[in-house]
Amino acid sequence: MFDLSPAEAEALRLSLKVGFWSVAASLPLGIAVAWLLARREFPGKTLLNGIVHLPLVLPPVVVGYALLLLFGRNGPLGQAIEAIFGKTVIFTWQGAALAAAIMAFPLMVRAIRLSLEAVDKKLEAAARTLGAGPLDVFVTVTLPLILPGVLAGAILAFARSLGEFGATITFVSNIPGETRTLPLALYSLTQQPGGEAGALRLAILSVLLAFAALAGSEILARRLKRGRT
Amino acid sequence: MLEVDLEARAGAFRLKAAFSCETAGIVAVYGRSGAGKTTLVNALAGLTRPERGIIRLGGKTLLDSQAGIDLRPEKRRLGYVFQEGRLFPHLDVRGNLLYGARRAAGGDSRLELGTVAAVLGLEDLLNRRVHDLSGGEKQRVALGRALLANPELLLMDEPLAALDQERKDELIPFIEALRDRFGVPVVYVTHAMPEILRLADMLVLMSDGQVVASGPVEEITSRLDLRPLTGRYEAGAAIRARIARHDPAYGLTELDFAGGTLRVPLLDEPPGSGLRLRIRARDVALALRRPEDTSFQNIFAARVAEIADDSGPQIDLRLDVSGVPLWARITRRAFVDLDLAEGRSVFALVKSVAIDRHSVAPLPGPGGLDRPRAGLENDR
C-alpha cells in the first residue's frame, strides 16, 4: 500500500532533512547550554533557563511570529543574514529547520542536562590529577559518560522536529517542496475536498516514522549500555 | 622535600596546616574523621583552592598565593589514589591504566604498562571492564593508573578504607611494592594506626584542621603528649630492628635493636632484614629486680622516663631502654606497690608470643624488592 506519491515522498524527504539539520545544528549549542545550566552559577542563569524553556510553554504560533519579526526582511537578524548570504531564511527549508530546532531545544537541553547532573564530578577530578586539562576531561570523560543522555536528547528533538507545525507554518509558510513537511502536507490535505484518504496515509506514515525513531534510539541505547557495564 | 603551609575553609571547617618533611618512603597523614586530612590532600592536589598558602615539592612551587602561583591539578604531577577508586567506567582496565600515562609529560619511560601491571598483578585483568572487578582489584588498578601518570609524589586518601580486612591485608604488600620497586614517595592519608605502623616512615598528625606534630613514626607514636590523638588502645612503641638470626628449633627469631636482643616468633624474612616492630604497652610488664626462673624471653634494663597518669585504674609508663622508647601499661595497684616514679630503674618484660606477624613490618632496604611479594604469599 505504501507506494508513495511524488508529493508524499517529497514531504517525507523534506521532513527528514529538516529534522536532521535542526538536530545536527542545535546539538553543540544544546550541550553547551545544558553544561552551563548544570555546572555553572552565573547571574542571569534563571533567565537563560526560562528562555530555553519558553518554546515548551508558549503557543507555537507565538514562536513562529517572533521568528518572523527577528528573521523577517525587516528584522534585525534577517537583515544581518541577508547582508551576509544575500537571502533570508523565511520561506526556506532552512527556516523550517530553525523553527523546528527552537521548538525542540528545551527537550534536548533537559535530557542532556539531566545526564550531566548524573555524572560523578569526582571522576572528572580524578582525570585532572592524571594530567588532563578541562577540555580534555570533557571530551574523554564527561562526553562519553553523558552519551546516552545526548542520544536521548537528540532523538527526542528529532521526533519533535518531525511533528513541528505551528511555528513552521507561521514563520516559513506552507510551500510545496520547500517548507511543506509531513504535518503541513497532512494539514493541507484535510483542507481539500476528497483529501481524507491522502491525509490518512500521511498520518500512518507519521506513526511509522515515530516508531522507527523510537526503535532506533532503543537499539542505540542498548548498544551503549552493553559497551559500558 | 615537601613544604606545606596552608589555610583553607570548607563551610564552617577551617584547615590550618603547616609542616615540612622529607619525601622518601611513605609519609602518613593521620587523624580522626573530620580532622581535615582529605581537605589537606585535596589542596595538595589542587582540587580545592586554599585561601592562602604555600606548597613546595622538591624545589618546585605548586602554590604560592602571595606570588600568585597556583598550578592547576593537571600541571602538578601528583598522582592521586582515591578511597573509592574512581576508575573510569567507560574504559577497560588498560584504558584506565593508560589514561594518565598518555598524558605524562616528558615521555619518561621509567614506567611501562607491563612492569606496573606485573608488580600489581594486573596482567590478566587488562581487557576486563572496570565494572566486573572486585574492590581490591579496583584499588590495584587505581594504584597503577596513578603511578603510570609518572607523578613526583603519590597521594593516597584512605585507599584501604572501603575494603574488608582480608582485602586490606592483600593490598598492603602492593603498596609496599610500589614504594620499594618504583621509589615514588607517597603521602598516605589514613585513620588506621596499624596501616601507619606497617607502612609509614614519617607521620603528620592532624586534629581539628591543624597539624599537631610531624616527624618519624617511632618518635610521634611514643610521645606522651600526643597520646590522646594517637589512641590509647593502640598505645605502644614502634621500634626499628634487624633480624640477627633464626632459631627454627624453637620457632623463634632474634632481633637486634638499640636496646638489646628481642626474641619473637619465627619470621620469614632473611637475617639482616630491617623491620619495624610494634610493641603494645599492654604486652610489657615491669619488675624491680631482674627476674629469674621466668617464662619471659625478653628482659631489658630500663628507666622510667615518663608517667601518663590520667587517674584511671591503668597507668602507662614510657620506659627508656638504652635510648629506645618502650611503653608499659600496668595497673594502678602495681604502680603503687612497686613505688614507681620518674627516673626509677626497672626491668621491662616482653612476652615473645605477644608479638605476632601483624606487629612486624618490613622496612625498605637492600633486597627490599622481593620482600613484598613474599609477604603477599604469606598473607594468602
Coordinates of C-alpha atoms in Angstrom, one line a residue:
Chain A
M1 CA 0.0 0.0 0.0
F2 CA 2.9 2.3 0.6
D3 CA 3.9 3.3 -2.8
L4 CA 4.4 7.0 -2.0
S5 CA 3.2 9.5 -4.4
P6 CA 5.7 12.1 -5.5
A7 CA 4.2 14.7 -3.3
E8 CA 4.2 12.3 -0.3
A9 CA 7.8 11.3 -1.0
E10 CA 8.8 14.9 -1.2
A11 CA 7.1 15.7 2.1
L12 CA 8.8 12.8 3.8
R13 CA 12.2 13.7 2.4
L14 CA 11.8 17.2 3.4
S15 CA 10.7 16.2 7.0
L16 CA 13.7 14.0 7.4
K17 CA 16.0 16.8 6.1
V18 CA 14.5 19.4 8.3
G19 CA 14.6 17.1 11.3
F20 CA 18.2 16.0 10.7
W21 CA 19.6 19.5 10.3
S22 CA 17.6 21.0 13.1
V23 CA 19.1 18.5 15.5
A24 CA 22.6 18.4 14.0
A25 CA 22.9 22.2 14.1
S26 CA 21.5 22.7 17.5
L27 CA 23.2 19.8 19.3
P28 CA 26.5 21.5 20.1
L29 CA 24.6 24.6 21.4
G30 CA 22.3 22.2 23.3
I31 CA 25.3 20.5 25.0
A32 CA 26.9 23.9 25.8
V33 CA 23.7 25.3 27.3
A34 CA 23.0 22.1 29.2
W35 CA 26.5 22.3 30.6
L36 CA 26.1 25.9 31.6
L37 CA 22.8 25.2 33.4
A38 CA 24.1 22.0 35.1
R39 CA 27.5 23.1 36.1
R40 CA 27.8 26.9 36.4
E41 CA 26.4 29.6 38.6
F42 CA 26.2 33.0 36.9
P43 CA 23.9 36.0 37.0
G44 CA 21.0 35.6 34.7
K45 CA 21.0 31.8 34.9
T46 CA 17.3 31.7 35.8
L47 CA 16.6 34.0 32.9
L48 CA 18.6 31.7 30.5
N49 CA 16.7 28.7 31.9
G50 CA 13.4 30.5 31.3
I51 CA 14.2 31.5 27.7
V52 CA 15.4 28.0 26.8
H53 CA 12.1 26.5 28.2
L54 CA 9.9 29.2 26.7
P55 CA 9.0 27.2 23.5
L56 CA 7.7 24.4 25.7
V57 CA 5.0 26.6 27.2
L58 CA 4.3 29.2 24.5
P59 CA 1.8 28.6 21.7
P60 CA 4.0 27.6 18.7
V61 CA 2.3 30.4 16.7
V62 CA 3.9 32.9 19.0
V63 CA 7.4 31.4 18.5
G64 CA 6.8 31.5 14.7
Y65 CA 5.7 35.1 14.8
A66 CA 8.7 36.1 17.0
L67 CA 10.9 34.4 14.4
L68 CA 9.2 36.3 11.7
L69 CA 9.9 39.5 13.5
L70 CA 13.5 38.7 14.1
F71 CA 14.4 37.0 10.9
G72 CA 12.0 38.7 8.5
R73 CA 13.3 41.1 5.8
N74 CA 13.0 43.9 8.2
G75 CA 14.0 42.0 11.3
P76 CA 17.5 42.8 12.8
L77 CA 18.7 39.2 12.4
G78 CA 17.1 38.8 9.0
Q79 CA 18.9 41.9 7.7
A80 CA 22.2 40.7 9.0
I81 CA 21.7 37.3 7.3
E82 CA 20.6 38.9 4.1
A83 CA 23.7 41.1 4.2
I84 CA 26.0 38.1 4.6
F85 CA 24.3 35.4 2.5
G86 CA 22.3 37.5 0.1
K87 CA 19.0 35.9 1.1
T88 CA 16.8 35.3 4.2
V89 CA 15.7 32.1 5.8
I90 CA 12.0 32.9 5.6
F91 CA 10.1 30.7 3.2
T92 CA 13.0 28.3 3.0
W93 CA 13.6 24.8 4.4
Q94 CA 16.5 26.2 6.5
G95 CA 13.9 28.4 8.1
A96 CA 11.8 25.4 8.8
A97 CA 14.8 23.7 10.4
L98 CA 15.4 26.8 12.5
A99 CA 11.8 26.8 13.7
A100 CA 11.9 23.1 14.5
A101 CA 15.3 23.4 16.3
I102 CA 13.9 26.2 18.6
M103 CA 10.8 24.2 19.4
A104 CA 12.7 21.1 20.2
F105 CA 15.6 22.8 22.0
P106 CA 14.1 22.6 25.5
L107 CA 13.6 18.8 25.2
M108 CA 17.2 18.3 24.0
V109 CA 18.6 20.5 26.8
R110 CA 16.6 18.8 29.5
A111 CA 17.8 15.4 28.5
I112 CA 21.4 16.4 28.3
R113 CA 21.3 18.4 31.5
L114 CA 19.9 15.5 33.4
S115 CA 22.7 13.2 32.3
L116 CA 25.3 15.9 33.0
E117 CA 24.0 16.2 36.5
A118 CA 24.2 12.5 37.0
V119 CA 27.9 12.5 36.1
D120 CA 30.2 11.9 39.1
K121 CA 32.3 15.0 39.2
K122 CA 34.8 13.1 41.2
L123 CA 35.7 11.2 38.0
E124 CA 36.5 14.5 36.4
A125 CA 38.6 15.5 39.3
A126 CA 40.5 12.2 39.0
A127 CA 41.1 12.8 35.4
R128 CA 42.6 16.2 36.2
T129 CA 45.0 14.7 38.6
L130 CA 46.1 12.3 35.8
G131 CA 47.2 15.3 33.7
A132 CA 44.2 16.1 31.6
G133 CA 43.1 19.7 31.2
P134 CA 39.5 20.8 31.4
L135 CA 38.7 20.4 27.7
D136 CA 40.5 17.1 27.6
V137 CA 38.5 15.9 30.6
F138 CA 35.2 17.0 28.9
V139 CA 36.0 15.2 25.7
T140 CA 37.5 12.0 27.2
V141 CA 35.5 11.6 30.4
T142 CA 32.3 13.7 30.5
L143 CA 31.2 13.3 27.0
P144 CA 31.4 9.5 26.9
L145 CA 29.6 9.3 30.2
I146 CA 26.7 11.5 29.0
L147 CA 26.5 10.0 25.6
P148 CA 23.2 8.1 26.3
G149 CA 21.7 11.3 27.5
V150 CA 22.9 13.2 24.4
L151 CA 21.5 10.5 22.3
A152 CA 18.1 10.5 24.1
G153 CA 18.0 14.3 23.7
A154 CA 18.8 14.2 20.0
I155 CA 16.2 11.5 19.3
L156 CA 13.6 13.4 21.3
A157 CA 14.4 16.6 19.5
F158 CA 14.3 14.8 16.1
A159 CA 10.9 13.4 16.9
R160 CA 9.7 16.8 18.0
S161 CA 11.1 18.4 14.8
L162 CA 9.2 15.9 12.6
G163 CA 5.9 17.0 14.3
E164 CA 6.6 20.7 14.2
F165 CA 3.6 22.6 12.8
G166 CA 2.6 25.9 14.3
A167 CA 5.9 27.8 14.4
T168 CA 6.8 26.4 10.9
I169 CA 3.6 27.4 9.1
T170 CA 3.8 30.9 10.8
F171 CA 7.4 31.5 10.0
V172 CA 8.1 29.9 6.7
S173 CA 4.6 29.2 5.4
N174 CA 3.5 26.1 3.6
I175 CA 5.4 25.9 0.3
P176 CA 5.4 22.5 -1.5
G177 CA 8.9 21.2 -2.0
E178 CA 10.4 23.9 0.3
T179 CA 8.6 24.0 3.6
R180 CA 5.7 21.6 3.3
T181 CA 6.8 18.9 5.8
L182 CA 4.6 15.9 6.7
P183 CA 2.4 17.7 9.2
L184 CA 1.9 20.6 6.9
A185 CA 1.1 18.3 3.9
L186 CA -1.4 16.5 6.1
Y187 CA -3.0 19.7 7.1
S188 CA -3.2 20.8 3.5
L189 CA -5.0 17.6 2.6
T190 CA -7.5 18.0 5.3
Q191 CA -8.4 21.4 3.9
Q192 CA -9.1 19.9 0.4
P193 CA -12.3 18.2 -0.6
G194 CA -11.6 14.5 -1.0
G195 CA -8.2 14.7 0.7
E196 CA -9.2 12.3 3.6
A197 CA -7.6 9.2 2.1
G198 CA -4.3 11.0 1.5
A199 CA -4.4 12.5 5.0
L200 CA -4.8 9.1 6.5
R201 CA -1.9 7.8 4.5
L202 CA 0.3 10.6 5.8
A203 CA -0.9 10.1 9.3
I204 CA 0.1 6.4 9.2
L205 CA 3.4 7.4 7.7
S206 CA 4.0 9.7 10.6
V207 CA 3.2 7.0 13.1
L208 CA 5.6 4.6 11.4
L209 CA 8.3 7.3 11.3
A210 CA 7.9 7.9 15.1
F211 CA 8.1 4.2 15.8
A212 CA 11.3 3.9 13.7
A213 CA 12.9 6.8 15.6
L214 CA 12.0 5.3 19.0
A215 CA 13.2 1.8 18.0
G216 CA 16.4 3.3 16.7
S217 CA 17.1 5.1 19.9
E218 CA 16.3 2.0 21.9
I219 CA 18.8 -0.1 19.9
L220 CA 21.5 2.6 20.2
A221 CA 20.9 3.0 24.0
R222 CA 21.2 -0.8 24.5
R223 CA 24.3 -1.0 22.5
L224 CA 25.8 1.8 24.6
K225 CA 24.8 0.2 27.8
R226 CA 26.3 -3.1 26.8
G227 CA 29.6 -1.5 26.0
R228 CA 29.7 0.1 29.4
T229 CA 28.6 -2.3 32.1
Chain B
M1 CA 61.2 17.8 50.5
L2 CA 57.6 18.7 50.8
E3 CA 56.8 22.0 52.4
V4 CA 53.2 22.9 53.2
D5 CA 51.7 26.0 54.8
L6 CA 48.0 26.3 54.1
E7 CA 44.9 27.9 55.3
A8 CA 41.7 26.7 53.7
R9 CA 38.0 26.9 54.5
A10 CA 35.3 24.4 53.7
G11 CA 32.0 25.6 55.1
A12 CA 32.4 26.0 58.8
F13 CA 35.5 23.9 58.8
R14 CA 38.9 25.6 58.9
L15 CA 42.1 24.0 57.9
K16 CA 45.4 25.5 59.1
A17 CA 48.2 23.1 58.2
A18 CA 51.9 23.8 58.2
F19 CA 54.6 21.1 58.1
S20 CA 57.5 20.1 56.1
C21 CA 59.0 16.6 55.7
E22 CA 61.4 14.6 53.6
T23 CA 59.6 12.9 50.8
A24 CA 61.2 9.5 50.9
G25 CA 59.2 6.4 51.5
I26 CA 55.7 6.9 52.9
V27 CA 54.5 9.9 54.8
A28 CA 51.3 9.1 56.7
V29 CA 48.8 11.8 57.4
Y30 CA 46.8 10.6 60.5
G31 CA 43.8 12.0 62.3
R32 CA 40.3 11.2 63.2
S33 CA 37.4 11.7 60.8
G34 CA 36.9 15.4 60.3
A35 CA 40.5 16.3 61.2
G36 CA 41.0 17.8 57.8
K37 CA 43.0 15.1 56.2
T38 CA 41.1 14.9 52.9
T39 CA 40.9 18.7 52.8
L40 CA 44.6 18.9 53.1
V41 CA 45.3 16.3 50.4
N42 CA 42.8 17.9 48.0
A43 CA 44.6 21.2 48.5
L44 CA 47.9 19.5 47.7
A45 CA 46.4 18.0 44.5
G46 CA 45.0 21.4 43.5
L47 CA 41.4 20.1 43.6
T48 CA 40.4 22.7 46.1
R49 CA 41.8 26.2 46.3
P50 CA 43.1 27.2 49.7
E51 CA 42.5 30.8 50.9
R52 CA 46.2 31.3 51.3
G53 CA 49.3 29.3 51.4
I54 CA 52.4 27.7 50.0
I55 CA 53.1 24.3 48.7
R56 CA 56.5 23.3 47.6
L57 CA 57.6 19.9 46.4
G58 CA 61.3 19.3 45.8
G59 CA 62.1 22.9 44.9
K60 CA 59.1 23.2 42.6
T61 CA 56.4 25.7 43.8
L62 CA 52.9 24.3 43.3
L63 CA 51.2 27.0 45.2
D64 CA 52.2 30.4 46.4
S65 CA 49.2 32.6 46.9
Q66 CA 51.2 35.7 47.6
A67 CA 53.3 35.3 44.4
G68 CA 50.1 34.4 42.5
I69 CA 51.3 30.9 41.7
D70 CA 48.6 28.2 41.7
L71 CA 49.4 25.3 39.4
R72 CA 46.3 23.5 38.0
P73 CA 45.8 19.9 39.1
E74 CA 47.0 18.6 35.7
K75 CA 50.2 20.5 36.0
R76 CA 51.2 19.4 39.5
R77 CA 52.1 15.9 38.6
L78 CA 50.8 14.4 41.8
G79 CA 49.2 11.0 41.4
Y80 CA 46.0 10.6 43.5
V81 CA 44.6 7.3 44.6
F82 CA 41.1 7.9 46.0
Q83 CA 39.3 6.0 48.6
E84 CA 36.6 4.8 46.2
G85 CA 38.9 4.1 43.3
R86 CA 37.3 6.5 40.8
L87 CA 38.0 4.3 37.8
F88 CA 36.5 5.4 34.5
P89 CA 33.5 3.2 33.9
H90 CA 33.6 3.8 30.1
L91 CA 37.2 2.5 29.8
D92 CA 38.5 -1.0 30.3
V93 CA 41.4 -1.7 32.8
R94 CA 44.0 -1.0 30.1
G95 CA 42.3 2.3 29.2
N96 CA 42.2 3.3 32.8
L97 CA 45.9 2.5 33.4
L98 CA 47.0 4.3 30.3
Y99 CA 44.8 7.4 30.8
G100 CA 47.5 9.3 32.8
A101 CA 50.4 7.6 31.0
R102 CA 49.3 9.0 27.7
R103 CA 49.3 12.5 29.2
A104 CA 52.5 12.2 31.3
A105 CA 54.9 15.0 30.4
G106 CA 58.4 14.3 29.1
G107 CA 57.7 10.8 27.9
D108 CA 59.8 9.4 30.7
S109 CA 60.0 5.7 30.0
R110 CA 60.8 4.8 33.6
L111 CA 57.4 3.2 33.9
E112 CA 55.9 0.8 31.5
L113 CA 52.4 -0.7 31.5
G114 CA 53.9 -4.2 31.5
T115 CA 56.1 -3.6 34.5
V116 CA 53.4 -1.9 36.6
A117 CA 50.8 -4.5 35.6
A118 CA 53.2 -7.2 36.7
V119 CA 54.0 -5.7 40.0
L120 CA 50.4 -5.1 40.8
G121 CA 49.2 -8.4 39.5
L122 CA 47.0 -6.9 36.8
E123 CA 48.3 -8.8 33.7
D124 CA 45.2 -10.9 33.5
L125 CA 42.8 -8.1 34.0
L126 CA 43.9 -5.7 31.3
N127 CA 41.0 -6.3 29.0
R128 CA 38.4 -6.6 31.7
R129 CA 35.7 -4.0 32.2
V130 CA 36.0 -2.0 35.4
H131 CA 32.5 -2.9 36.4
D132 CA 33.4 -6.6 36.8
L133 CA 36.4 -6.0 39.2
S134 CA 36.4 -6.7 42.9
G135 CA 37.1 -3.9 45.4
G136 CA 40.7 -5.0 45.8
E137 CA 41.3 -5.3 42.1
K138 CA 39.8 -1.8 41.5
Q139 CA 42.2 -0.3 44.1
R140 CA 45.1 -2.0 42.4
V141 CA 44.1 -0.6 39.1
A142 CA 43.7 2.8 40.7
L143 CA 47.3 2.5 42.2
G144 CA 48.6 1.5 38.7
R145 CA 46.8 4.3 37.0
A146 CA 48.1 7.0 39.3
L147 CA 51.6 5.5 39.2
L148 CA 51.7 5.3 35.4
A149 CA 51.0 9.1 35.2
N150 CA 54.6 9.2 36.3
P151 CA 54.0 11.5 39.3
E152 CA 56.6 13.1 41.5
L153 CA 54.5 12.2 44.6
L154 CA 51.6 9.9 45.1
L155 CA 48.7 11.0 47.2
M156 CA 46.6 8.2 48.7
D157 CA 43.4 9.1 50.5
E158 CA 42.5 6.1 52.7
P159 CA 42.9 3.7 49.8
L160 CA 42.1 0.7 52.0
A161 CA 39.1 2.2 53.9
A162 CA 36.5 0.8 51.6
L163 CA 37.9 -2.8 51.8
D164 CA 37.3 -5.6 54.3
Q165 CA 40.2 -6.7 56.4
E166 CA 41.2 -9.6 54.1
R167 CA 41.4 -7.3 51.1
K168 CA 43.4 -4.7 53.2
D169 CA 45.9 -7.4 54.1
E170 CA 46.1 -8.3 50.4
L171 CA 46.6 -4.8 49.2
I172 CA 49.2 -3.6 51.7
P173 CA 52.1 -5.6 50.1
F174 CA 51.3 -3.9 46.8
I175 CA 51.6 -0.5 48.3
E176 CA 54.9 -1.6 49.8
A177 CA 55.9 -2.9 46.4
L178 CA 55.1 0.4 44.8
R179 CA 57.3 2.2 47.3
D180 CA 60.2 -0.2 47.0
R181 CA 60.0 -1.0 43.3
F182 CA 59.4 2.4 41.9
G183 CA 60.7 4.7 44.6
V184 CA 57.8 7.1 44.3
P185 CA 57.3 9.0 47.6
V186 CA 53.8 8.6 49.0
V187 CA 51.6 10.8 51.1
Y188 CA 49.2 8.3 52.8
V189 CA 46.1 9.5 54.5
T190 CA 44.5 7.2 57.0
H191 CA 42.8 6.9 60.3
A192 CA 44.0 3.4 60.9
M193 CA 47.1 3.2 63.1
P194 CA 48.0 -0.4 62.1
E195 CA 48.4 0.8 58.5
I196 CA 50.8 3.5 59.6
L197 CA 52.9 1.2 61.7
R198 CA 53.1 -1.2 58.8
L199 CA 53.8 1.3 56.0
A200 CA 54.8 4.7 57.0
D201 CA 58.2 6.3 57.8
M202 CA 57.0 9.7 58.6
L203 CA 53.9 10.8 60.4
V204 CA 51.9 14.0 60.1
L205 CA 49.4 14.1 62.9
M206 CA 46.2 16.2 62.4
S207 CA 43.5 17.3 64.7
D208 CA 40.7 19.8 64.2
G209 CA 42.1 21.1 61.0
Q210 CA 45.6 21.6 62.4
V211 CA 48.8 19.8 62.0
V212 CA 49.7 19.0 65.6
A213 CA 53.0 17.2 65.1
S214 CA 55.1 15.7 62.3
G215 CA 58.2 13.5 62.4
P216 CA 59.4 9.9 62.3
V217 CA 56.6 7.4 63.1
E218 CA 58.6 6.0 66.1
E219 CA 59.0 9.4 67.6
I220 CA 55.4 10.6 67.2
T221 CA 53.8 7.4 68.4
S222 CA 55.9 7.3 71.5
R223 CA 55.2 10.9 72.5
L224 CA 53.1 11.1 75.6
D225 CA 51.5 14.5 74.9
L226 CA 50.2 13.1 71.6
R227 CA 48.6 10.1 73.2
P228 CA 45.0 11.5 73.1
L229 CA 45.4 11.7 69.4
T230 CA 47.3 8.5 68.6
G231 CA 44.9 6.5 70.7
R232 CA 45.0 4.7 74.0
Y233 CA 44.1 1.2 72.9
E234 CA 46.9 1.2 70.4
A235 CA 49.3 2.7 72.8
G236 CA 52.7 1.3 72.3
A237 CA 56.1 1.8 70.8
A238 CA 57.4 1.3 67.3
I239 CA 60.9 0.1 67.2
R240 CA 63.3 -0.4 64.3
A241 CA 65.2 -3.7 64.5
R242 CA 67.2 -6.0 62.3
I243 CA 67.0 -9.8 62.1
A244 CA 70.1 -11.3 63.8
R245 CA 69.4 -15.0 63.4
H246 CA 66.6 -17.5 63.2
D247 CA 66.2 -20.4 65.7
P248 CA 64.0 -22.8 63.8
A249 CA 64.3 -25.4 66.5
Y250 CA 62.3 -23.3 68.9
G251 CA 60.5 -21.4 66.2
L252 CA 62.0 -18.1 67.2
T253 CA 63.8 -15.2 65.5
E254 CA 66.3 -13.0 67.3
L255 CA 66.1 -9.3 66.5
D256 CA 68.8 -6.8 67.3
F257 CA 67.7 -3.3 68.2
A258 CA 69.4 -0.4 70.0
G259 CA 68.2 -1.7 73.4
G260 CA 69.4 -5.3 73.1
T261 CA 68.1 -8.5 71.6
L262 CA 64.5 -9.3 71.2
R263 CA 63.1 -12.8 70.7
V264 CA 59.9 -13.0 68.6
P265 CA 58.1 -15.9 66.9
L266 CA 59.8 -17.1 63.7
L267 CA 59.7 -14.6 60.8
D268 CA 60.1 -15.3 57.1
E269 CA 62.5 -12.5 56.2
P270 CA 66.2 -13.4 55.9
P271 CA 68.8 -12.4 58.5
G272 CA 69.9 -8.9 58.0
S273 CA 66.5 -7.6 57.0
G274 CA 65.3 -4.4 58.6
L275 CA 62.0 -4.4 60.4
R276 CA 59.6 -2.1 62.2
L277 CA 58.2 -3.7 65.2
R278 CA 55.2 -2.7 67.3
I279 CA 55.3 -3.5 71.0
R280 CA 52.0 -2.7 72.6
A281 CA 52.0 -1.1 76.1
R282 CA 49.7 -3.8 77.4
D283 CA 52.2 -6.5 76.4
V284 CA 55.0 -5.1 78.6
A285 CA 55.3 -5.9 82.3
L286 CA 57.7 -4.4 84.9
A287 CA 59.9 -5.8 87.6
L288 CA 62.2 -4.0 90.0
R289 CA 64.8 -6.8 90.0
R290 CA 65.9 -8.9 87.1
P291 CA 63.5 -11.9 87.4
E292 CA 64.9 -15.4 87.3
D293 CA 63.1 -18.6 86.5
T294 CA 60.6 -16.7 84.3
S295 CA 58.9 -17.5 81.0
F296 CA 59.6 -14.0 79.7
Q297 CA 62.1 -14.3 76.9
N298 CA 62.8 -10.6 76.7
I299 CA 64.1 -8.7 79.7
F300 CA 65.6 -5.3 79.3
A301 CA 67.1 -3.0 81.9
A302 CA 65.2 0.3 81.6
R303 CA 64.5 3.6 83.3
V304 CA 61.0 5.1 83.8
A305 CA 61.1 8.2 81.6
E306 CA 57.6 9.5 81.8
I307 CA 54.4 8.6 83.6
A308 CA 51.0 9.0 81.9
D309 CA 48.6 9.1 84.8
D310 CA 45.0 10.0 83.8
S311 CA 43.8 8.9 87.3
G312 CA 42.2 5.8 85.8
P313 CA 42.8 2.2 87.0
Q314 CA 45.6 1.8 84.5
I315 CA 48.8 3.8 84.1
D316 CA 51.1 4.0 81.1
L317 CA 54.8 4.4 81.6
R318 CA 57.3 5.4 79.0
L319 CA 60.5 3.5 79.5
D320 CA 63.9 4.3 78.2
V321 CA 65.7 1.2 77.1
S322 CA 69.2 2.4 76.1
G323 CA 67.6 5.3 74.3
V324 CA 64.8 3.4 72.7
P325 CA 61.3 4.3 74.0
L326 CA 59.1 1.4 75.2
W327 CA 55.7 1.7 76.7
A328 CA 54.3 -0.3 79.6
R329 CA 50.7 -0.4 80.8
I330 CA 50.3 -1.5 84.4
T331 CA 47.5 -1.3 87.0
R332 CA 47.4 1.5 89.4
R333 CA 47.8 -1.1 92.2
A334 CA 51.1 -2.4 90.7
F335 CA 52.2 1.2 90.2
V336 CA 51.7 1.9 93.9
D337 CA 53.1 -1.5 95.1
L338 CA 56.3 -1.0 93.1
D339 CA 56.6 2.6 94.3
L340 CA 57.4 3.8 90.7
A341 CA 58.5 7.3 89.9
E342 CA 60.2 9.0 87.0
G343 CA 63.9 8.1 86.9
R344 CA 63.4 4.8 88.6
S345 CA 65.4 1.8 87.3
V346 CA 63.3 -1.1 86.3
F347 CA 63.3 -4.2 84.1
A348 CA 60.9 -4.4 81.2
L349 CA 59.5 -7.8 80.4
V350 CA 58.1 -8.6 77.0
K351 CA 56.4 -11.9 76.1
S352 CA 57.7 -13.2 72.8
V353 CA 54.3 -14.6 71.8
A354 CA 52.7 -11.1 72.2
I355 CA 54.4 -10.1 69.0
D356 CA 52.5 -11.6 66.1
R357 CA 53.2 -11.0 62.5
H358 CA 50.8 -8.1 62.4
S359 CA 53.1 -6.3 64.7
V360 CA 56.0 -6.6 62.3
A361 CA 56.5 -4.7 59.0
P362 CA 59.5 -4.9 56.7
L363 CA 61.5 -1.7 56.1
P364 CA 62.6 -0.8 52.6
G365 CA 66.2 -1.5 52.1
P366 CA 68.6 -3.7 50.2
G367 CA 66.8 -6.7 48.8
G368 CA 63.5 -4.9 49.6
L369 CA 62.3 -5.6 46.1
D370 CA 61.3 -9.1 46.6
R371 CA 60.0 -8.9 50.1
P372 CA 56.6 -7.5 49.4
R373 CA 55.8 -10.4 47.0
A374 CA 56.9 -12.8 49.7
G375 CA 54.8 -11.1 52.2
L376 CA 51.8 -11.3 49.9
E377 CA 52.1 -15.0 49.6
N378 CA 52.3 -15.4 53.3
D379 CA 49.1 -13.4 53.7
R380 CA 47.2 -15.8 51.4

